[in-house]
mmCIF file of C-alpha atoms in Angstrom:
data_model
loop_
_atom_site.group_PDB
_atom_site.id
_atom_site.type_symbol
_atom_site.label_atom_id
_atom_site.label_comp_id
_atom_site.label_asym_id
_atom_site.label_seq_id
_atom_site.Cartn_x
_atom_site.Cartn_y
_atom_site.Cartn_z
ATOM 1 C CA MET A 1 -71.481 124.532 46.054
ATOM 2 C CA ARG A 2 -68.847 121.863 44.282
ATOM 3 C CA GLY A 3 -68.884 122.075 40.218
ATOM 4 C CA VAL A 4 -66.778 121.629 37.320
ATOM 5 C CA LEU A 5 -65.985 124.737 35.812
ATOM 6 C CA TYR A 6 -64.264 125.481 32.490
ATOM 7 C CA ASP A 7 -62.637 128.987 32.152
ATOM 8 C CA GLY A 8 -61.687 128.615 28.466
ATOM 9 C CA THR A 9 -58.146 127.450 29.214
ATOM 10 C CA ARG A 10 -58.822 125.043 32.034
ATOM 11 C CA THR A 11 -61.060 122.787 33.861
ATOM 12 C CA ASP A 12 -61.451 123.035 37.528
ATOM 13 C CA VAL A 13 -63.467 121.765 40.334
ATOM 14 C CA VAL A 14 -64.445 124.653 42.338
ATOM 15 C CA ASP A 15 -66.171 124.870 45.798
ATOM 16 C CA ASP A 16 -67.804 128.231 45.524
ATOM 17 C CA LEU A 17 -70.805 128.404 42.855
ATOM 18 C CA GLU A 18 -73.905 129.457 43.678
ATOM 19 C CA VAL A 19 -77.337 128.348 41.687
ATOM 20 C CA ARG A 20 -80.448 130.879 42.096
ATOM 21 C CA ASP A 21 -84.037 129.578 42.782
ATOM 22 C CA PRO A 22 -86.113 127.974 40.242
ATOM 23 C CA GLY A 23 -88.292 130.560 38.540
ATOM 24 C CA PRO A 24 -92.131 129.486 37.138
ATOM 25 C CA GLY A 25 -91.603 126.404 35.055
ATOM 26 C CA GLU A 26 -88.508 125.557 36.464
ATOM 27 C CA VAL A 27 -87.035 122.949 38.682
ATOM 28 C CA ARG A 28 -83.886 122.808 40.902
ATOM 29 C CA VAL A 29 -82.405 119.493 40.962
ATOM 30 C CA ALA A 30 -79.656 118.228 43.421
ATOM 31 C CA ILE A 31 -77.341 116.086 40.940
ATOM 32 C CA SER A 32 -76.552 112.602 42.285
ATOM 33 C CA ALA A 33 -74.408 111.377 39.540
ATOM 34 C CA ALA A 34 -73.833 112.608 35.788
ATOM 35 C CA GLY A 35 -71.870 110.738 32.994
ATOM 36 C CA LEU A 36 -68.711 112.423 31.246
ATOM 37 C CA CYS A 37 -69.528 112.701 27.684
ATOM 38 C CA HIS A 38 -67.300 113.642 24.876
ATOM 39 C CA SER A 39 -69.491 116.434 24.431
ATOM 40 C CA ASP A 40 -67.978 117.719 27.514
ATOM 41 C CA LEU A 41 -64.760 117.020 26.137
ATOM 42 C CA SER A 42 -65.445 118.720 23.145
ATOM 43 C CA VAL A 43 -65.883 121.902 24.494
ATOM 44 C CA VAL A 44 -62.567 121.986 26.787
ATOM 45 C CA ASP A 45 -60.638 121.070 23.381
ATOM 46 C CA GLY A 46 -62.396 123.496 21.159
ATOM 47 C CA THR A 47 -64.372 121.160 19.068
ATOM 48 C CA ILE A 48 -67.810 122.670 20.214
ATOM 49 C CA PRO A 49 -67.393 126.419 20.570
ATOM 50 C CA PHE A 50 -69.367 127.362 23.914
ATOM 51 C CA PRO A 51 -69.237 130.827 25.817
ATOM 52 C CA VAL A 52 -66.978 130.918 29.062
ATOM 53 C CA PRO A 53 -67.008 130.465 32.024
ATOM 54 C CA VAL A 54 -69.281 127.364 31.907
ATOM 55 C CA VAL A 55 -70.277 124.791 33.999
ATOM 56 C CA LEU A 56 -69.977 121.334 32.247
ATOM 57 C CA GLY A 57 -72.009 118.439 32.301
ATOM 58 C CA HIS A 58 -75.159 117.602 30.507
ATOM 59 C CA GLU A 59 -76.021 113.866 31.621
ATOM 60 C CA GLY A 60 -77.093 113.706 34.955
ATOM 61 C CA ALA A 61 -79.766 112.231 37.296
ATOM 62 C CA GLY A 62 -80.637 113.368 40.758
ATOM 63 C CA VAL A 63 -83.327 114.445 43.549
ATOM 64 C CA VAL A 64 -85.876 116.950 42.898
ATOM 65 C CA GLU A 65 -85.220 119.962 45.445
ATOM 66 C CA ALA A 66 -87.627 122.596 44.716
ATOM 67 C CA VAL A 67 -89.896 123.549 41.898
ATOM 68 C CA GLY A 68 -91.222 126.841 40.598
ATOM 69 C CA ALA A 69 -94.775 128.195 40.028
ATOM 70 C CA GLY A 70 -96.770 125.956 37.616
ATOM 71 C CA VAL A 71 -94.723 122.930 37.796
ATOM 72 C CA THR A 72 -96.605 120.142 38.324
ATOM 73 C CA HIS A 73 -95.278 116.706 36.994
ATOM 74 C CA VAL A 74 -92.547 116.414 39.484
ATOM 75 C CA VAL A 75 -92.712 117.229 43.225
ATOM 76 C CA PRO A 76 -89.654 117.525 45.779
ATOM 77 C CA GLY A 77 -88.279 114.212 46.552
ATOM 78 C CA ASP A 78 -88.887 112.799 43.210
ATOM 79 C CA HIS A 79 -85.722 111.111 41.223
ATOM 80 C CA VAL A 80 -85.396 112.238 37.531
ATOM 81 C CA ALA A 81 -83.243 111.881 34.677
ATOM 82 C CA LEU A 82 -82.377 115.085 32.990
ATOM 83 C CA SER A 83 -82.357 115.964 29.060
ATOM 84 C CA THR A 84 -80.868 118.772 27.512
ATOM 85 C CA LEU A 85 -83.797 119.751 25.673
ATOM 86 C CA ALA A 86 -84.948 123.009 26.966
ATOM 87 C CA ASN A 87 -87.653 123.144 24.289
ATOM 88 C CA CYS A 88 -90.427 125.634 24.512
ATOM 89 C CA GLY A 89 -93.344 123.053 23.927
ATOM 90 C CA THR A 90 -95.501 125.653 21.945
ATOM 91 C CA CYS A 91 -93.866 126.101 18.807
ATOM 92 C CA PRO A 92 -94.956 124.401 15.358
ATOM 93 C CA GLU A 93 -91.903 121.968 15.863
ATOM 94 C CA CYS A 94 -92.465 121.145 19.437
ATOM 95 C CA ASP A 95 -96.066 120.713 18.293
ATOM 96 C CA ARG A 96 -95.130 118.241 15.273
ATOM 97 C CA GLY A 97 -93.242 115.808 17.929
ATOM 98 C CA ARG A 98 -89.967 117.214 17.568
ATOM 99 C CA PRO A 99 -88.375 119.317 20.268
ATOM 100 C CA THR A 100 -85.116 118.452 19.208
ATOM 101 C CA MET A 101 -85.974 120.909 16.424
ATOM 102 C CA CYS A 102 -87.393 123.603 18.607
ATOM 103 C CA ARG A 103 -85.483 126.859 18.203
ATOM 104 C CA GLN A 104 -86.169 127.830 21.624
ATOM 105 C CA ALA A 105 -83.636 124.842 22.542
ATOM 106 C CA ILE A 106 -80.605 125.450 20.235
ATOM 107 C CA GLY A 107 -77.909 128.209 21.001
ATOM 108 C CA ARG A 108 -79.418 130.491 23.905
ATOM 109 C CA PRO A 109 -77.409 129.274 26.835
ATOM 110 C CA GLY A 110 -78.368 130.741 30.285
ATOM 111 C CA GLN A 111 -76.618 131.908 33.003
ATOM 112 C CA PRO A 112 -78.353 130.284 36.492
ATOM 113 C CA PHE A 113 -74.985 130.112 38.369
ATOM 114 C CA THR A 114 -72.864 132.840 39.460
ATOM 115 C CA ARG A 115 -68.950 132.583 41.198
ATOM 116 C CA ASN A 116 -67.852 135.602 43.237
ATOM 117 C CA GLY A 117 -70.994 137.667 42.185
ATOM 118 C CA ARG A 118 -70.306 136.786 38.277
ATOM 119 C CA PRO A 119 -72.748 135.181 36.249
ATOM 120 C CA VAL A 120 -71.558 131.612 34.799
ATOM 121 C CA TYR A 121 -73.084 129.790 31.432
ATOM 122 C CA GLN A 122 -74.963 126.449 31.852
ATOM 123 C CA PHE A 123 -73.702 124.175 29.373
ATOM 124 C CA ALA A 124 -76.279 122.342 27.106
ATOM 125 C CA SER A 125 -79.390 123.894 29.325
ATOM 126 C CA ASN A 126 -77.950 121.370 31.988
ATOM 127 C CA SER A 127 -74.657 121.493 33.867
ATOM 128 C CA ALA A 128 -74.852 118.497 35.323
ATOM 129 C CA PHE A 129 -71.281 118.883 36.866
ATOM 130 C CA ALA A 130 -72.608 120.557 39.812
ATOM 131 C CA GLU A 131 -74.105 119.712 42.952
ATOM 132 C CA ARG A 132 -77.295 121.354 42.082
ATOM 133 C CA THR A 133 -78.855 123.049 38.914
ATOM 134 C CA VAL A 134 -81.795 124.689 37.472
ATOM 135 C CA VAL A 135 -83.541 123.360 34.428
ATOM 136 C CA LYS A 136 -86.814 123.880 32.351
ATOM 137 C CA ALA A 137 -89.339 121.857 33.938
ATOM 138 C CA VAL A 138 -89.569 119.711 30.500
ATOM 139 C CA GLN A 139 -86.222 118.530 30.956
ATOM 140 C CA ALA A 140 -86.981 116.697 34.229
ATOM 141 C CA VAL A 141 -88.232 113.324 33.782
ATOM 142 C CA ARG A 142 -89.504 111.310 36.727
ATOM 143 C CA ILE A 143 -87.903 107.766 36.823
ATOM 144 C CA PRO A 144 -88.388 104.980 39.088
ATOM 145 C CA LYS A 145 -86.632 105.094 42.394
ATOM 146 C CA GLY A 146 -84.792 102.106 42.083
ATOM 147 C CA ILE A 147 -83.110 102.693 38.817
ATOM 148 C CA PRO A 148 -79.158 103.155 40.581
ATOM 149 C CA MET A 149 -78.394 106.964 39.729
ATOM 150 C CA PRO A 150 -75.081 106.214 38.174
ATOM 151 C CA SER A 151 -77.399 104.478 35.142
ATOM 152 C CA ALA A 152 -79.987 106.410 35.509
ATOM 153 C CA ALA A 153 -77.911 109.607 34.841
ATOM 154 C CA LEU A 154 -76.771 107.834 31.069
ATOM 155 C CA ILE A 155 -80.159 107.704 29.613
ATOM 156 C CA GLY A 156 -80.255 111.757 29.413
ATOM 157 C CA CYS A 157 -77.770 111.798 26.849
ATOM 158 C CA GLY A 158 -76.049 108.583 25.222
ATOM 159 C CA VAL A 159 -78.975 106.230 25.808
ATOM 160 C CA LEU A 160 -81.294 108.729 24.017
ATOM 161 C CA THR A 161 -78.885 109.838 21.249
ATOM 162 C CA GLY A 162 -77.798 106.223 20.674
ATOM 163 C CA VAL A 163 -81.062 104.153 20.858
ATOM 164 C CA GLY A 164 -83.204 107.114 19.644
ATOM 165 C CA ALA A 165 -81.264 107.259 16.295
ATOM 166 C CA VAL A 166 -81.947 103.690 15.733
ATOM 167 C CA LEU A 167 -85.482 103.779 16.908
ATOM 168 C CA ASN A 168 -86.604 107.403 15.973
ATOM 169 C CA ARG A 169 -84.382 108.674 13.041
ATOM 170 C CA ALA A 170 -83.344 105.409 11.160
ATOM 171 C CA LYS A 171 -86.351 103.373 12.036
ATOM 172 C CA VAL A 172 -84.485 100.438 11.875
ATOM 173 C CA GLU A 173 -86.803 97.353 11.037
ATOM 174 C CA ARG A 174 -87.039 93.783 12.182
ATOM 175 C CA GLY A 175 -84.622 91.787 10.176
ATOM 176 C CA ASP A 176 -82.533 94.753 8.697
ATOM 177 C CA SER A 177 -78.598 94.837 8.678
ATOM 178 C CA VAL A 178 -76.931 97.421 10.956
ATOM 179 C CA LEU A 179 -73.081 98.754 10.604
ATOM 180 C CA VAL A 180 -71.910 100.845 13.594
ATOM 181 C CA ILE A 181 -68.401 102.531 13.446
ATOM 182 C CA GLY A 182 -67.273 103.388 16.680
ATOM 183 C CA THR A 183 -68.204 101.491 19.883
ATOM 184 C CA GLY A 184 -67.852 104.191 22.511
ATOM 185 C CA GLY A 185 -70.643 105.432 24.824
ATOM 186 C CA ILE A 186 -72.760 106.050 21.383
ATOM 187 C CA GLY A 187 -71.996 103.193 19.824
ATOM 188 C CA LEU A 188 -72.906 100.881 22.309
ATOM 189 C CA ASN A 189 -76.247 102.299 22.610
ATOM 190 C CA VAL A 190 -76.755 102.121 18.788
ATOM 191 C CA LEU A 191 -75.915 98.274 19.244
ATOM 192 C CA GLN A 192 -78.772 97.969 21.905
ATOM 193 C CA GLY A 193 -81.084 100.091 19.954
ATOM 194 C CA ALA A 194 -80.421 97.899 16.894
ATOM 195 C CA ARG A 195 -80.869 94.701 18.874
ATOM 196 C CA ILE A 196 -84.255 95.938 20.633
ATOM 197 C CA ALA A 197 -85.346 96.791 17.154
ATOM 198 C CA GLY A 198 -84.719 93.510 15.980
ATOM 199 C CA ALA A 199 -81.953 93.780 13.515
ATOM 200 C CA LEU A 200 -80.685 90.304 12.259
ATOM 201 C CA ARG A 201 -76.924 91.279 11.292
ATOM 202 C CA ILE A 202 -75.302 93.841 13.706
ATOM 203 C CA VAL A 203 -71.392 94.661 12.562
ATOM 204 C CA ALA A 204 -69.510 96.931 14.951
ATOM 205 C CA VAL A 205 -66.032 98.196 14.305
ATOM 206 C CA ASP A 206 -63.756 99.533 16.493
ATOM 207 C CA ALA A 207 -60.100 99.847 16.016
ATOM 208 C CA ASN A 208 -59.376 98.895 19.573
ATOM 209 C CA PRO A 209 -60.110 94.609 19.765
ATOM 210 C CA ALA A 210 -60.346 95.318 23.328
ATOM 211 C CA LYS A 211 -63.737 96.061 22.842
ATOM 212 C CA GLU A 212 -65.250 93.187 21.264
ATOM 213 C CA ALA A 213 -66.569 91.458 24.342
ATOM 214 C CA VAL A 214 -68.578 94.647 25.614
ATOM 215 C CA ALA A 215 -69.899 95.000 21.722
ATOM 216 C CA ARG A 216 -71.413 91.522 21.325
ATOM 217 C CA ARG A 217 -73.004 91.893 25.079
ATOM 218 C CA PHE A 218 -74.954 95.182 23.684
ATOM 219 C CA GLY A 219 -76.046 93.336 20.409
ATOM 220 C CA ALA A 220 -73.057 92.909 18.230
ATOM 221 C CA THR A 221 -73.316 89.938 15.925
ATOM 222 C CA ASP A 222 -70.091 90.651 14.311
ATOM 223 C CA PHE A 223 -67.042 92.509 15.494
ATOM 224 C CA LEU A 224 -64.306 93.932 13.237
ATOM 225 C CA THR A 225 -61.089 96.264 13.818
ATOM 226 C CA SER A 226 -61.462 97.600 10.264
ATOM 227 C CA THR A 227 -64.262 98.559 7.850
ATOM 228 C CA GLU A 228 -62.318 96.627 5.287
ATOM 229 C CA GLY A 229 -64.332 93.328 6.122
ATOM 230 C CA VAL A 230 -67.388 94.460 6.296
ATOM 231 C CA LYS A 231 -68.537 93.665 2.638
ATOM 232 C CA GLU A 232 -67.126 89.813 3.468
ATOM 233 C CA ILE A 233 -69.950 89.804 6.130
ATOM 234 C CA LEU A 234 -72.556 92.068 4.232
ATOM 235 C CA PRO A 235 -71.686 91.481 0.470
ATOM 236 C CA THR A 236 -74.375 93.810 -0.695
ATOM 237 C CA GLY A 237 -73.822 96.494 1.945
ATOM 238 C CA ALA A 238 -75.885 97.212 4.989
ATOM 239 C CA ASP A 239 -79.285 98.707 5.294
ATOM 240 C CA HIS A 240 -78.060 101.286 8.075
ATOM 241 C CA ALA A 241 -74.620 102.207 8.919
ATOM 242 C CA PHE A 242 -73.949 104.684 11.911
ATOM 243 C CA GLU A 243 -70.800 106.868 12.117
ATOM 244 C CA CYS A 244 -70.258 107.284 15.899
ATOM 245 C CA VAL A 245 -66.695 108.361 15.919
ATOM 246 C CA GLY A 246 -66.588 111.647 13.896
ATOM 247 C CA ARG A 247 -64.079 111.477 11.296
ATOM 248 C CA VAL A 248 -64.600 112.385 7.749
ATOM 249 C CA GLU A 249 -62.912 109.550 6.397
ATOM 250 C CA LEU A 250 -65.146 106.981 8.287
ATOM 251 C CA ILE A 251 -68.614 109.106 7.183
ATOM 252 C CA ARG A 252 -67.218 108.162 3.478
ATOM 253 C CA ARG A 253 -66.854 104.605 4.317
ATOM 254 C CA ALA A 254 -70.313 104.402 6.073
ATOM 255 C CA ILE A 255 -71.791 105.814 2.733
ATOM 256 C CA ASP A 256 -70.014 103.724 0.711
ATOM 257 C CA LEU A 257 -70.948 100.204 2.501
ATOM 258 C CA LEU A 258 -74.611 100.952 2.170
ATOM 259 C CA ASP A 259 -76.648 98.533 0.237
ATOM 260 C CA ARG A 260 -79.472 99.561 -1.939
ATOM 261 C CA HIS A 261 -81.911 102.108 0.017
ATOM 262 C CA GLY A 262 -79.397 102.422 2.792
ATOM 263 C CA GLN A 263 -79.200 105.126 5.243
ATOM 264 C CA ALA A 264 -76.207 106.481 6.664
ATOM 265 C CA VAL A 265 -76.711 108.288 10.054
ATOM 266 C CA LEU A 266 -74.209 110.773 11.572
ATOM 267 C CA LEU A 267 -74.000 110.760 15.090
ATOM 268 C CA GLY A 268 -69.781 111.531 15.742
ATOM 269 C CA VAL A 269 -69.032 115.353 16.121
ATOM 270 C CA PRO A 270 -66.054 116.280 13.774
ATOM 271 C CA PRO A 271 -64.596 119.736 14.221
ATOM 272 C CA ALA A 272 -67.800 122.561 13.318
ATOM 273 C CA THR A 273 -65.814 123.461 9.752
ATOM 274 C CA ALA A 274 -64.979 119.703 8.763
ATOM 275 C CA GLU A 275 -66.019 118.764 5.326
ATOM 276 C CA ALA A 276 -66.833 115.291 3.840
ATOM 277 C CA SER A 277 -66.844 114.165 0.085
ATOM 278 C CA PHE A 278 -68.787 111.356 -1.166
ATOM 279 C CA ARG A 279 -69.517 109.859 -4.786
ATOM 280 C CA VAL A 280 -72.693 111.675 -5.727
ATOM 281 C CA SER A 281 -73.543 108.598 -8.085
ATOM 282 C CA SER A 282 -73.614 106.369 -5.429
ATOM 283 C CA LEU A 283 -76.715 107.753 -3.819
ATOM 284 C CA TYR A 284 -78.735 107.166 -6.831
ATOM 285 C CA LEU A 285 -80.147 103.795 -5.710
ATOM 286 C CA ASP A 286 -82.235 105.678 -3.159
ATOM 287 C CA LYS A 287 -79.669 105.935 -0.399
ATOM 288 C CA SER A 288 -79.439 108.667 2.455
ATOM 289 C CA ILE A 289 -77.232 110.364 4.354
ATOM 290 C CA LEU A 290 -79.115 111.673 7.582
ATOM 291 C CA GLY A 291 -77.889 114.114 10.084
ATOM 292 C CA CYS A 292 -79.234 113.340 13.778
ATOM 293 C CA ARG A 293 -79.566 115.373 16.871
ATOM 294 C CA TYR A 294 -80.229 113.904 20.117
ATOM 295 C CA GLY A 295 -81.654 111.068 18.933
ATOM 296 C CA SER A 296 -84.462 112.677 17.347
ATOM 297 C CA SER A 297 -85.973 112.049 20.810
ATOM 298 C CA ARG A 298 -88.958 112.922 22.616
ATOM 299 C CA PRO A 299 -87.214 113.192 26.212
ATOM 300 C CA GLN A 300 -90.709 112.981 28.435
ATOM 301 C CA ARG A 301 -91.877 110.044 26.378
ATOM 302 C CA ASP A 302 -88.578 108.251 25.903
ATOM 303 C CA ILE A 303 -86.644 108.486 29.184
ATOM 304 C CA ALA A 304 -89.624 106.853 30.602
ATOM 305 C CA LEU A 305 -89.945 104.494 27.885
ATOM 306 C CA TYR A 306 -85.983 103.150 28.289
ATOM 307 C CA ALA A 307 -86.371 103.262 32.068
ATOM 308 C CA GLU A 308 -89.277 100.750 31.728
ATOM 309 C CA LEU A 309 -86.972 98.640 28.931
ATOM 310 C CA TYR A 310 -84.084 98.750 31.870
ATOM 311 C CA ARG A 311 -86.497 97.537 34.213
ATOM 312 C CA ASP A 312 -87.768 94.802 32.200
ATOM 313 C CA GLY A 313 -84.156 93.625 31.254
ATOM 314 C CA ARG A 314 -83.954 94.485 27.725
ATOM 315 C CA LEU A 315 -81.951 97.589 27.869
ATOM 316 C CA LEU A 316 -78.631 97.889 29.411
ATOM 317 C CA LEU A 317 -77.602 100.604 31.499
ATOM 318 C CA ASP A 318 -75.565 99.246 34.512
ATOM 319 C CA GLU A 319 -73.106 97.597 32.085
ATOM 320 C CA LEU A 320 -72.281 101.143 30.345
ATOM 321 C CA VAL A 321 -71.059 102.475 33.666
ATOM 322 C CA THR A 322 -67.345 101.487 33.451
ATOM 323 C CA GLU A 323 -66.077 103.507 36.216
ATOM 324 C CA THR A 324 -67.373 105.776 39.057
ATOM 325 C CA TYR A 325 -65.461 108.882 40.444
ATOM 326 C CA PRO A 326 -65.925 111.541 42.987
ATOM 327 C CA VAL A 327 -66.351 114.735 41.641
ATOM 328 C CA GLU A 328 -62.844 115.821 42.841
ATOM 329 C CA ASP A 329 -61.359 113.158 40.626
ATOM 330 C CA PHE A 330 -62.727 114.653 37.330
ATOM 331 C CA GLU A 331 -59.495 115.259 35.857
ATOM 332 C CA LYS A 332 -58.996 111.273 36.137
ATOM 333 C CA ALA A 333 -62.098 110.705 34.768
ATOM 334 C CA LYS A 334 -61.300 113.093 31.862
ATOM 335 C CA ALA A 335 -58.171 111.487 31.206
ATOM 336 C CA ASP A 336 -59.599 107.838 31.118
ATOM 337 C CA ALA A 337 -62.605 109.056 28.871
ATOM 338 C CA GLU A 338 -59.748 110.670 26.394
ATOM 339 C CA ALA A 339 -57.694 107.615 26.371
ATOM 340 C CA GLY A 340 -60.773 105.495 25.606
ATOM 341 C CA ARG A 341 -60.248 103.409 28.687
ATOM 342 C CA VAL A 342 -63.986 103.820 29.568
ATOM 343 C CA ALA A 343 -67.421 103.334 27.882
ATOM 344 C CA ARG A 344 -68.656 105.889 30.246
ATOM 345 C CA GLY A 345 -67.387 107.407 33.331
ATOM 346 C CA VAL A 346 -69.789 108.868 35.779
ATOM 347 C CA LEU A 347 -69.241 111.638 38.603
ATOM 348 C CA THR A 348 -70.791 111.383 41.773
ATOM 349 C CA PHE A 349 -71.466 113.583 44.051
#
């Protein structure tokens, strides 16, 4: 079985992986497409520490191949989008509708794969860069068969994170002003989340002027190549500022550009030891700094919702897929992503 393996030093497309059968409460999925997200690159460059060897990938869609005992919500042949939340479903956080806070879903990497008889780790409880993977049943969300797999794959991370940060975490309201710093895969989804929420002014900031057209397509009403011009558009500041790059100086700018009662939502991932600073007195007008894990999403609800918004023409997916690559071209896909040449590259099997 083919898959993209990172051994701590390099990434390789290997063809001798094996994956076990699904156990009780599990599903085996034949992956059709998987988005290459910067979180995958962050494992390779060390920004996200992770045990190795590991099969990468966490943003995928495919066809259910087999189900374990007790699984009833999907059957073989169903098309599914995969989430990364292997939450338990029974703890207080899950019961309160906060599966992203389930402690069973954080820092417990499994090893459903083997190579040459040796166990291989699963990234983000998912490992979508493999021809087949085994996930918890709660991670497999049935989607309509008419959605193209490369587009469906992106729902499980980029869309859940970006749109979810707007609708679930920040709870942007109709008429609000929104600042989005960084218009990569996450930033574009924040933009369209703000559009769906009914934000009145949506200011996108990206150092690359070539990104203006796509940013406006996803919902930006204004586009800047620097945060320096934000106050000319929003003189009193933004109601919501989303930092989607992961640089501490941009986190500071997001906070500084808030209006009274504004919220800065941190979505970019700086190095694990990074520290950011801000002027404490600037927060006393009811301003907030919000962390956000995975769009504060509830995948069984949200993935189905976003699939319907896509079918209704209100949520863009096809436009996110900049280019598709056969899995054998992983290195080219990785290079294009690192250079910022694609919003989202998708590997296909």
